[in-house]
C-alpha cells in the first residue's frame, strides 16, 4: 500500500489545527470517531485522509472505532472516553445510526465537528432487512439531533446537497461548510493493476462500468434497463460490468437484479464482480469504455471521481450530487431524461472516439482541480478555520 | 465557455432528436417479445451463508451449574481476546460466500445461455409435431401412376413376417390410408396404426381399420412394453429428423415382445433412379436413409441380425438392354443397370 502524502513528504495544505501558533485552538489532540474503520469504504478512506491532513508535529490525531479492519490504525472505543473528557477536538463521522457514538459524544468537553456524509433516505431500504432499516432510521434521527445540537461547532458536509439537508434539519448555516471526502483516487491512479485481473478482464472487456455496492439507491436496476433499451434502439447490447459488494442486508436486491437481467435477456451481457482490491479495481477501470451512473441518492459518489481521474468517460442520470461531483466536465443528463436518452448518450460516447476524448479531458481537469488530496486538505483547513477564531 | 468545451445543452438537444428517431424506428419493427425465465439457482442460498458468517454470533453457553456465570465470563474474555482472529475468520467467510455467489451466478448465466441456445436452435427447425410426417400430396398415388402399380399393394409380401395371429398386434407407424392394416385384417392379424394426417386417417377409417390421428412416435410410447407382435413403418421414417427416428426405433424395440418383428421400408437411395423418381416426388422427405445406414441404426437399438430385403424392381423397359450377353458392352450395361436401376425400395427386417 502506498504511504499517505503526509508521511511520504508530498505537499499537504496547511492544517487548520496546526496553523500559526497564535491561531491554534486549545485542542492539541484530535479524536476521530467512527463505527467501523474499513478498507474499500468511503468513510474509512475519508477518515484516513482527515487524519493524514491534520496530523502535523505537535498535534496528535487518533482514530477510535468500534471495529477496524486488520492493518488499519485505530484504537478501541473504550479508550476514547478519556480523550473526549480531556477536551480533545472530536471529529465525528456521521453516516449511519450509531448509539455508542452518540453516548461517547455526551462525554466530549472540547469542540465537536460533525463530518456529515448524508444518510440514504429510508425509503430506499423498504425491502431491506429490519436491522438495516432500524439502523438507517436511527441514522436519520441521530443526524437530525446533531444538526440541532448547540455543542457542535462545525459541520463538514461532503456536498452542497448534504449541507442543505443539514441546514434544513436545524444546523446554523454559518457553521456548515462543504468539504469533499478524501478518497484514495491518487493511490488508485498510481496503483499497478492486478495482472491476473487485467488478463481476465481484457479477455471479456466491458463497454460499460459501474462501481458501487449492490443497493437500490445505487440504481443498478436502471442501468440494466438502459442496456436493454440500448439493445432495442441499436440492435446490439453493450457489455456491462457491475463492481461492488452485495450486502445481504439489502434484501433481495441482488436477486432482483439477476431476475431482471433474465427478463430483459441480458444474462450474457452483464458481469457482476463483488468487492475488489485496489489493483483489481484499477484493472476494471482500465478495461472499461464508459462509466454509467444512475444513482438515485449519493452523499458524494467517489467512483465518479475515480472514473474521471482515470480517463473513463462518465455518463450520468441527473442527480444534484452527481452534477456537483462531476462539475462542469460531466455529461449529466437533465432530470427529465428517460432511458432512451441515456441509451443514446451512452452510444454517442461509445461510438464517437473524438467526443469521448474531449469528454475525458474535460472531466479529468474538473475532478483533478477539485478533488486532489491537496485540494481537499485546503477545503478542510478552510472548513475548520472558524475554530481558530473561536479559540 | 472555452472554444473546445462540450456544449452539454446543445448536445442533449441533439441526443433527444436522435432518441426520438431511433424510438420511432424501433417501435415500427419491434423485436420479439421477451420471455421471462425463472432463475435456476437458489438466490437466497448465499444470503443464508452470509447470515452465518460472523462466528461471534454463536451463543455462549455453559452447563456447569453454579459455575456457569464464571465459565461464561471466561468464555467472553477469550472471545474478546480472539477478536482479531474472529474478525479475520468473518472476513474469510464473507469473501468465500461472496465468491460462491459469483460462481453460482456465472454457472446460472451459462446454463441459461445454453438453454436459450438450444431453444433457439430448436425453434429454427421446422415444427416437429404439427406438420411433421404430413405430406401435402399423396405421393404414393403419383408413384402408382408413374410405375403402374400402387406401392401399398406390393406390401402384401410383408404379411409373411406375421403368420401368427396370437403373436400380438402389429402397430404401424405412419399408417396413411391404412392399406397395410387392411391387409393384416384380411390375414386375421390384429393391427392398428397412427398418422398425423387427419385426412388420411379418415380414409383409413372408411376402410374399417383401427387408425388414429396422432404423432406416431408419441403414440407408440404409450403402448405397453413387450406387448406388440410387430411394428411396421413404410416410407415414413424418411420424414422424421434423425433424433426422432432413433426414438421410434428404440420404442419399437421396447414395445415388441421377444421374437416380435420390425419391418421398416424406405426408398433405396443406392439406386440412382430413386433420386429422380420417388425421392424427388415428395418434398416433405427430410432424412435420406441408405439401406446400410438404416440397418446400422436398427442394430444400434438392440435388434439382432437385421436384414435388408429389396423390392420394387424397376420396370424392364427403363433399364439398359443387352446386359445379359458376354460382351464388354453388356457387362458395362449390367454395371450401369445395377447402379442406376437397382430396386427402388428396401426394408430392414429384424427380430427382437
PDB file of N, CA and C in Angstrom, chain A residues 182-252:
ATOM      1  N   UNK A 182     -12.154  12.806   1.436  1.00  0.00           N
ATOM      2  CA  UNK A 182     -10.879  12.283   0.959  1.00  0.00           C
ATOM      3  C   UNK A 182     -11.142  10.903   0.360  1.00  0.00           C
ATOM      4  N   UNK A 183     -10.409  10.602  -0.669  1.00  0.00           N
ATOM      5  CA  UNK A 183     -10.530   9.251  -1.243  1.00  0.00           C
ATOM      6  C   UNK A 183      -9.126   8.760  -1.551  1.00  0.00           C
ATOM      7  N   UNK A 184      -9.034   7.594  -2.106  1.00  0.00           N
ATOM      8  CA  UNK A 184      -7.723   7.044  -2.472  1.00  0.00           C
ATOM      9  C   UNK A 184      -7.514   7.125  -3.982  1.00  0.00           C
ATOM     10  N   UNK A 185      -8.113   8.134  -4.580  1.00  0.00           N
ATOM     11  CA  UNK A 185      -8.049   8.187  -6.042  1.00  0.00           C
ATOM     12  C   UNK A 185      -6.611   8.344  -6.549  1.00  0.00           C
ATOM     13  N   UNK A 186      -5.809   9.115  -5.805  1.00  0.00           N
ATOM     14  CA  UNK A 186      -4.423   9.278  -6.281  1.00  0.00           C
ATOM     15  C   UNK A 186      -3.636   7.982  -6.124  1.00  0.00           C
ATOM     16  N   UNK A 187      -3.899   7.274  -5.017  1.00  0.00           N
ATOM     17  CA  UNK A 187      -3.248   5.975  -4.840  1.00  0.00           C
ATOM     18  C   UNK A 187      -3.708   5.017  -5.940  1.00  0.00           C
ATOM     19  N   UNK A 188      -5.003   5.114  -6.257  1.00  0.00           N
ATOM     20  CA  UNK A 188      -5.550   4.241  -7.304  1.00  0.00           C
ATOM     21  C   UNK A 188      -4.891   4.550  -8.655  1.00  0.00           C
ATOM     22  N   UNK A 189      -4.708   5.837  -8.913  1.00  0.00           N
ATOM     23  CA  UNK A 189      -4.079   6.225 -10.185  1.00  0.00           C
ATOM     24  C   UNK A 189      -2.651   5.705 -10.255  1.00  0.00           C
ATOM     25  N   UNK A 190      -1.983   5.657  -9.086  1.00  0.00           N
ATOM     26  CA  UNK A 190      -0.591   5.218  -9.093  1.00  0.00           C
ATOM     27  C   UNK A 190      -0.466   3.707  -8.953  1.00  0.00           C
ATOM     28  N   UNK A 191      -1.578   3.041  -8.595  1.00  0.00           N
ATOM     29  CA  UNK A 191      -1.506   1.597  -8.320  1.00  0.00           C
ATOM     30  C   UNK A 191      -1.200   0.816  -9.594  1.00  0.00           C
ATOM     31  N   UNK A 192      -0.486  -0.282  -9.405  1.00  0.00           N
ATOM     32  CA  UNK A 192      -0.238  -1.185 -10.530  1.00  0.00           C
ATOM     33  C   UNK A 192      -1.450  -2.103 -10.636  1.00  0.00           C
ATOM     34  N   UNK A 193      -2.100  -2.158 -11.773  1.00  0.00           N
ATOM     35  CA  UNK A 193      -3.287  -3.019 -11.861  1.00  0.00           C
ATOM     36  C   UNK A 193      -2.923  -4.485 -11.673  1.00  0.00           C
ATOM     37  N   UNK A 194      -3.837  -5.206 -11.089  1.00  0.00           N
ATOM     38  CA  UNK A 194      -3.620  -6.626 -10.859  1.00  0.00           C
ATOM     39  C   UNK A 194      -3.483  -7.353 -12.214  1.00  0.00           C
ATOM     40  N   UNK A 195      -2.365  -8.073 -12.347  1.00  0.00           N
ATOM     41  CA  UNK A 195      -2.067  -8.676 -13.658  1.00  0.00           C
ATOM     42  C   UNK A 195      -3.112  -9.732 -14.031  1.00  0.00           C
ATOM     43  N   UNK A 196      -3.483 -10.558 -13.045  1.00  0.00           N
ATOM     44  CA  UNK A 196      -4.465 -11.613 -13.315  1.00  0.00           C
ATOM     45  C   UNK A 196      -5.796 -11.020 -13.730  1.00  0.00           C
ATOM     46  N   UNK A 197      -6.196  -9.971 -12.983  1.00  0.00           N
ATOM     47  CA  UNK A 197      -7.480  -9.328 -13.306  1.00  0.00           C
ATOM     48  C   UNK A 197      -7.419  -8.692 -14.677  1.00  0.00           C
ATOM     49  N   UNK A 198      -6.294  -8.078 -14.992  1.00  0.00           N
ATOM     50  CA  UNK A 198      -6.158  -7.457 -16.327  1.00  0.00           C
ATOM     51  C   UNK A 198      -6.340  -8.505 -17.420  1.00  0.00           C
ATOM     52  N   UNK A 199      -5.686  -9.653 -17.190  1.00  0.00           N
ATOM     53  CA  UNK A 199      -5.799 -10.729 -18.191  1.00  0.00           C
ATOM     54  C   UNK A 199      -7.252 -11.161 -18.334  1.00  0.00           C
ATOM     55  N   UNK A 200      -7.879 -11.364 -17.159  1.00  0.00           N
ATOM     56  CA  UNK A 200      -9.256 -11.869 -17.166  1.00  0.00           C
ATOM     57  C   UNK A 200     -10.223 -10.834 -17.781  1.00  0.00           C
ATOM     58  N   UNK A 201     -10.029  -9.589 -17.382  1.00  0.00           N
ATOM     59  CA  UNK A 201     -10.974  -8.560 -17.818  1.00  0.00           C
ATOM     60  C   UNK A 201     -10.753  -8.158 -19.271  1.00  0.00           C
ATOM     61  N   UNK A 202      -9.500  -8.199 -19.719  1.00  0.00           N
ATOM     62  CA  UNK A 202      -9.293  -7.842 -21.127  1.00  0.00           C
ATOM     63  C   UNK A 202      -9.813  -8.950 -22.040  1.00  0.00           C
ATOM     64  N   UNK A 203      -9.892 -10.163 -21.477  1.00  0.00           N
ATOM     65  CA  UNK A 203     -10.449 -11.254 -22.285  1.00  0.00           C
ATOM     66  C   UNK A 203     -11.935 -11.004 -22.540  1.00  0.00           C
ATOM     67  N   UNK A 204     -12.599 -10.352 -21.571  1.00  0.00           N
ATOM     68  CA  UNK A 204     -14.021 -10.026 -21.748  1.00  0.00           C
ATOM     69  C   UNK A 204     -14.202  -8.556 -21.391  1.00  0.00           C
ATOM     70  N   UNK A 205     -13.694  -7.641 -22.225  1.00  0.00           N
ATOM     71  CA  UNK A 205     -13.757  -6.229 -21.858  1.00  0.00           C
ATOM     72  C   UNK A 205     -15.193  -5.738 -21.740  1.00  0.00           C
ATOM     73  N   UNK A 206     -15.373  -4.811 -20.795  1.00  0.00           N
ATOM     74  CA  UNK A 206     -16.729  -4.273 -20.617  1.00  0.00           C
ATOM     75  C   UNK A 206     -16.828  -2.948 -21.347  1.00  0.00           C
ATOM     76  N   UNK A 207     -17.951  -2.710 -21.974  1.00  0.00           N
ATOM     77  CA  UNK A 207     -18.178  -1.400 -22.557  1.00  0.00           C
ATOM     78  C   UNK A 207     -18.562  -0.428 -21.460  1.00  0.00           C
ATOM     79  N   UNK A 208     -19.394  -0.921 -20.557  1.00  0.00           N
ATOM     80  CA  UNK A 208     -19.982  -0.049 -19.541  1.00  0.00           C
ATOM     81  C   UNK A 208     -19.593  -0.558 -18.153  1.00  0.00           C
ATOM     82  N   UNK A 209     -19.282   0.391 -17.276  1.00  0.00           N
ATOM     83  CA  UNK A 209     -18.871   0.023 -15.916  1.00  0.00           C
ATOM     84  C   UNK A 209     -19.678   0.829 -14.909  1.00  0.00           C
ATOM     85  N   UNK A 210     -19.998   0.176 -13.793  1.00  0.00           N
ATOM     86  CA  UNK A 210     -20.473   0.933 -12.644  1.00  0.00           C
ATOM     87  C   UNK A 210     -19.821   0.332 -11.414  1.00  0.00           C
ATOM     88  N   UNK A 211     -19.404   1.218 -10.505  1.00  0.00           N
ATOM     89  CA  UNK A 211     -18.771   0.769  -9.269  1.00  0.00           C
ATOM     90  C   UNK A 211     -19.602   1.277  -8.103  1.00  0.00           C
ATOM     91  N   UNK A 212     -20.033   0.390  -7.266  1.00  0.00           N
ATOM     92  CA  UNK A 212     -20.826   0.763  -6.092  1.00  0.00           C
ATOM     93  C   UNK A 212     -21.498  -0.477  -5.557  1.00  0.00           C
ATOM     94  N   UNK A 213     -21.734  -0.481  -4.234  1.00  0.00           N
ATOM     95  CA  UNK A 213     -22.347  -1.687  -3.671  1.00  0.00           C
ATOM     96  C   UNK A 213     -23.715  -1.921  -4.319  1.00  0.00           C
ATOM     97  N   UNK A 214     -24.135  -3.185  -4.351  1.00  0.00           N
ATOM     98  CA  UNK A 214     -25.428  -3.504  -4.952  1.00  0.00           C
ATOM     99  C   UNK A 214     -26.523  -3.068  -3.975  1.00  0.00           C
ATOM    100  N   UNK A 215     -27.096  -1.925  -4.230  1.00  0.00           N
ATOM    101  CA  UNK A 215     -28.116  -1.385  -3.325  1.00  0.00           C
ATOM    102  C   UNK A 215     -29.106  -0.563  -4.152  1.00  0.00           C
ATOM    103  N   UNK A 216     -30.362  -0.525  -3.713  1.00  0.00           N
ATOM    104  CA  UNK A 216     -31.396   0.137  -4.523  1.00  0.00           C
ATOM    105  C   UNK A 216     -31.061   1.583  -4.868  1.00  0.00           C
ATOM    106  N   UNK A 217     -30.442   2.331  -3.928  1.00  0.00           N
ATOM    107  CA  UNK A 217     -30.183   3.742  -4.230  1.00  0.00           C
ATOM    108  C   UNK A 217     -29.055   3.924  -5.243  1.00  0.00           C
ATOM    109  N   UNK A 218     -28.322   2.852  -5.520  1.00  0.00           N
ATOM    110  CA  UNK A 218     -27.232   2.958  -6.499  1.00  0.00           C
ATOM    111  C   UNK A 218     -27.762   2.805  -7.930  1.00  0.00           C
ATOM    112  N   UNK A 219     -28.984   2.316  -8.054  1.00  0.00           N
ATOM    113  CA  UNK A 219     -29.645   2.340  -9.366  1.00  0.00           C
ATOM    114  C   UNK A 219     -29.124   1.354 -10.390  1.00  0.00           C
ATOM    115  N   UNK A 220     -28.532   0.257  -9.951  1.00  0.00           N
ATOM    116  CA  UNK A 220     -28.057  -0.718 -10.950  1.00  0.00           C
ATOM    117  C   UNK A 220     -29.203  -1.264 -11.790  1.00  0.00           C
ATOM    118  N   UNK A 221     -30.409  -1.311 -11.204  1.00  0.00           N
ATOM    119  CA  UNK A 221     -31.559  -1.822 -11.969  1.00  0.00           C
ATOM    120  C   UNK A 221     -31.848  -0.919 -13.176  1.00  0.00           C
ATOM    121  N   UNK A 222     -31.650   0.394 -12.994  1.00  0.00           N
ATOM    122  CA  UNK A 222     -31.896   1.289 -14.123  1.00  0.00           C
ATOM    123  C   UNK A 222     -30.800   1.124 -15.183  1.00  0.00           C
ATOM    124  N   UNK A 223     -29.604   0.897 -14.743  1.00  0.00           N
ATOM    125  CA  UNK A 223     -28.505   0.684 -15.705  1.00  0.00           C
ATOM    126  C   UNK A 223     -28.849  -0.509 -16.604  1.00  0.00           C
ATOM    127  N   UNK A 224     -29.358  -1.568 -15.983  1.00  0.00           N
ATOM    128  CA  UNK A 224     -29.723  -2.756 -16.774  1.00  0.00           C
ATOM    129  C   UNK A 224     -30.837  -2.430 -17.773  1.00  0.00           C
ATOM    130  N   UNK A 225     -31.808  -1.624 -17.289  1.00  0.00           N
ATOM    131  CA  UNK A 225     -32.917  -1.257 -18.163  1.00  0.00           C
ATOM    132  C   UNK A 225     -32.420  -0.447 -19.358  1.00  0.00           C
ATOM    133  N   UNK A 226     -31.472   0.435 -19.084  1.00  0.00           N
ATOM    134  CA  UNK A 226     -30.927   1.275 -20.166  1.00  0.00           C
ATOM    135  C   UNK A 226     -30.181   0.399 -21.172  1.00  0.00           C
ATOM    136  N   UNK A 227     -29.487  -0.586 -20.642  1.00  0.00           N
ATOM    137  CA  UNK A 227     -28.773  -1.508 -21.529  1.00  0.00           C
ATOM    138  C   UNK A 227     -29.755  -2.219 -22.470  1.00  0.00           C
ATOM    139  N   UNK A 228     -30.902  -2.593 -21.893  1.00  0.00           N
ATOM    140  CA  UNK A 228     -31.915  -3.278 -22.689  1.00  0.00           C
ATOM    141  C   UNK A 228     -32.465  -2.341 -23.765  1.00  0.00           C
ATOM    142  N   UNK A 229     -32.722  -1.083 -23.383  1.00  0.00           N
ATOM    143  CA  UNK A 229     -33.213  -0.110 -24.379  1.00  0.00           C
ATOM    144  C   UNK A 229     -32.161   0.136 -25.460  1.00  0.00           C
ATOM    145  N   UNK A 230     -30.917   0.156 -25.034  1.00  0.00           N
ATOM    146  CA  UNK A 230     -29.814   0.307 -25.999  1.00  0.00           C
ATOM    147  C   UNK A 230     -29.922  -0.805 -27.043  1.00  0.00           C
ATOM    148  N   UNK A 231     -30.192  -2.029 -26.551  1.00  0.00           N
ATOM    149  CA  UNK A 231     -30.342  -3.166 -27.462  1.00  0.00           C
ATOM    150  C   UNK A 231     -31.506  -2.970 -28.423  1.00  0.00           C
ATOM    151  N   UNK A 232     -32.620  -2.410 -27.900  1.00  0.00           N
ATOM    152  CA  UNK A 232     -33.785  -2.170 -28.761  1.00  0.00           C
ATOM    153  C   UNK A 232     -33.467  -1.133 -29.839  1.00  0.00           C
ATOM    154  N   UNK A 233     -32.752  -0.109 -29.426  1.00  0.00           N
ATOM    155  CA  UNK A 233     -32.527   1.015 -30.348  1.00  0.00           C
ATOM    156  C   UNK A 233     -31.389   0.761 -31.332  1.00  0.00           C
ATOM    157  N   UNK A 234     -30.351   0.047 -30.864  1.00  0.00           N
ATOM    158  CA  UNK A 234     -29.171  -0.097 -31.718  1.00  0.00           C
ATOM    159  C   UNK A 234     -28.920  -1.535 -32.161  1.00  0.00           C
ATOM    160  N   UNK A 235     -29.812  -2.447 -31.762  1.00  0.00           N
ATOM    161  CA  UNK A 235     -29.713  -3.847 -32.177  1.00  0.00           C
ATOM    162  C   UNK A 235     -28.415  -4.520 -31.736  1.00  0.00           C
ATOM    163  N   UNK A 236     -27.828  -4.007 -30.677  1.00  0.00           N
ATOM    164  CA  UNK A 236     -26.672  -4.669 -30.067  1.00  0.00           C
ATOM    165  C   UNK A 236     -26.662  -4.238 -28.610  1.00  0.00           C
ATOM    166  N   UNK A 237     -26.179  -5.134 -27.768  1.00  0.00           N
ATOM    167  CA  UNK A 237     -26.190  -4.819 -26.349  1.00  0.00           C
ATOM    168  C   UNK A 237     -24.750  -4.705 -25.863  1.00  0.00           C
ATOM    169  N   UNK A 238     -24.398  -3.549 -25.267  1.00  0.00           N
ATOM    170  CA  UNK A 238     -23.035  -3.436 -24.751  1.00  0.00           C
ATOM    171  C   UNK A 238     -22.848  -4.324 -23.524  1.00  0.00           C
ATOM    172  N   UNK A 239     -21.606  -4.667 -23.253  1.00  0.00           N
ATOM    173  CA  UNK A 239     -21.323  -5.482 -22.063  1.00  0.00           C
ATOM    174  C   UNK A 239     -21.208  -4.568 -20.844  1.00  0.00           C
ATOM    175  N   UNK A 240     -21.832  -4.993 -19.772  1.00  0.00           N
ATOM    176  CA  UNK A 240     -21.825  -4.207 -18.534  1.00  0.00           C
ATOM    177  C   UNK A 240     -21.085  -4.962 -17.439  1.00  0.00           C
ATOM    178  N   UNK A 241     -20.251  -4.238 -16.712  1.00  0.00           N
ATOM    179  CA  UNK A 241     -19.614  -4.857 -15.540  1.00  0.00           C
ATOM    180  C   UNK A 241     -20.019  -4.061 -14.311  1.00  0.00           C
ATOM    181  N   UNK A 242     -20.610  -4.755 -13.348  1.00  0.00           N
ATOM    182  CA  UNK A 242     -21.008  -4.118 -12.093  1.00  0.00           C
ATOM    183  C   UNK A 242     -20.019  -4.535 -11.025  1.00  0.00           C
ATOM    184  N   UNK A 243     -19.266  -3.581 -10.508  1.00  0.00           N
ATOM    185  CA  UNK A 243     -18.302  -3.882  -9.451  1.00  0.00           C
ATOM    186  C   UNK A 243     -18.877  -3.365  -8.145  1.00  0.00           C
ATOM    187  N   UNK A 244     -18.923  -4.204  -7.141  1.00  0.00           N
ATOM    188  CA  UNK A 244     -19.421  -3.754  -5.843  1.00  0.00           C
ATOM    189  C   UNK A 244     -19.946  -4.915  -5.053  1.00  0.00           C
ATOM    190  N   UNK A 245     -19.792  -4.786  -3.745  1.00  0.00           N
ATOM    191  CA  UNK A 245     -20.195  -5.922  -2.928  1.00  0.00           C
ATOM    192  C   UNK A 245     -21.712  -6.007  -2.829  1.00  0.00           C
ATOM    193  N   UNK A 246     -22.163  -7.228  -2.670  1.00  0.00           N
ATOM    194  CA  UNK A 246     -23.584  -7.464  -2.472  1.00  0.00           C
ATOM    195  C   UNK A 246     -23.804  -7.599  -0.975  1.00  0.00           C
ATOM    196  N   UNK A 247     -24.603  -6.703  -0.424  1.00  0.00           N
ATOM    197  CA  UNK A 247     -24.844  -6.729   1.014  1.00  0.00           C
ATOM    198  C   UNK A 247     -26.158  -7.465   1.259  1.00  0.00           C
ATOM    199  N   UNK A 248     -26.057  -8.590   1.985  1.00  0.00           N
ATOM    200  CA  UNK A 248     -27.280  -9.390   2.168  1.00  0.00           C
ATOM    201  C   UNK A 248     -28.352  -8.622   2.923  1.00  0.00           C
ATOM    202  N   UNK A 249     -27.937  -7.529   3.591  1.00  0.00           N
ATOM    203  CA  UNK A 249     -28.937  -6.765   4.347  1.00  0.00           C
ATOM    204  C   UNK A 249     -29.879  -5.999   3.425  1.00  0.00           C
ATOM    205  N   UNK A 250     -29.505  -5.883   2.146  1.00  0.00           N
ATOM    206  CA  UNK A 250     -30.390  -5.185   1.213  1.00  0.00           C
ATOM    207  C   UNK A 250     -31.430  -6.128   0.621  1.00  0.00           C
ATOM    208  N   UNK A 251     -31.848  -7.079   1.420  1.00  0.00           N
ATOM    209  CA  UNK A 251     -32.907  -7.991   0.996  1.00  0.00           C
ATOM    210  C   UNK A 251     -32.528  -8.683  -0.284  1.00  0.00           C
ATOM    211  N   UNK A 252     -33.444  -8.684  -1.210  1.00  0.00           N
ATOM    212  CA  UNK A 252     -33.213  -9.467  -2.421  1.00  0.00           C
ATOM    213  C   UNK A 252     -32.811  -8.582  -3.597  1.00  0.00           C
TER     214      UNK A 252
END
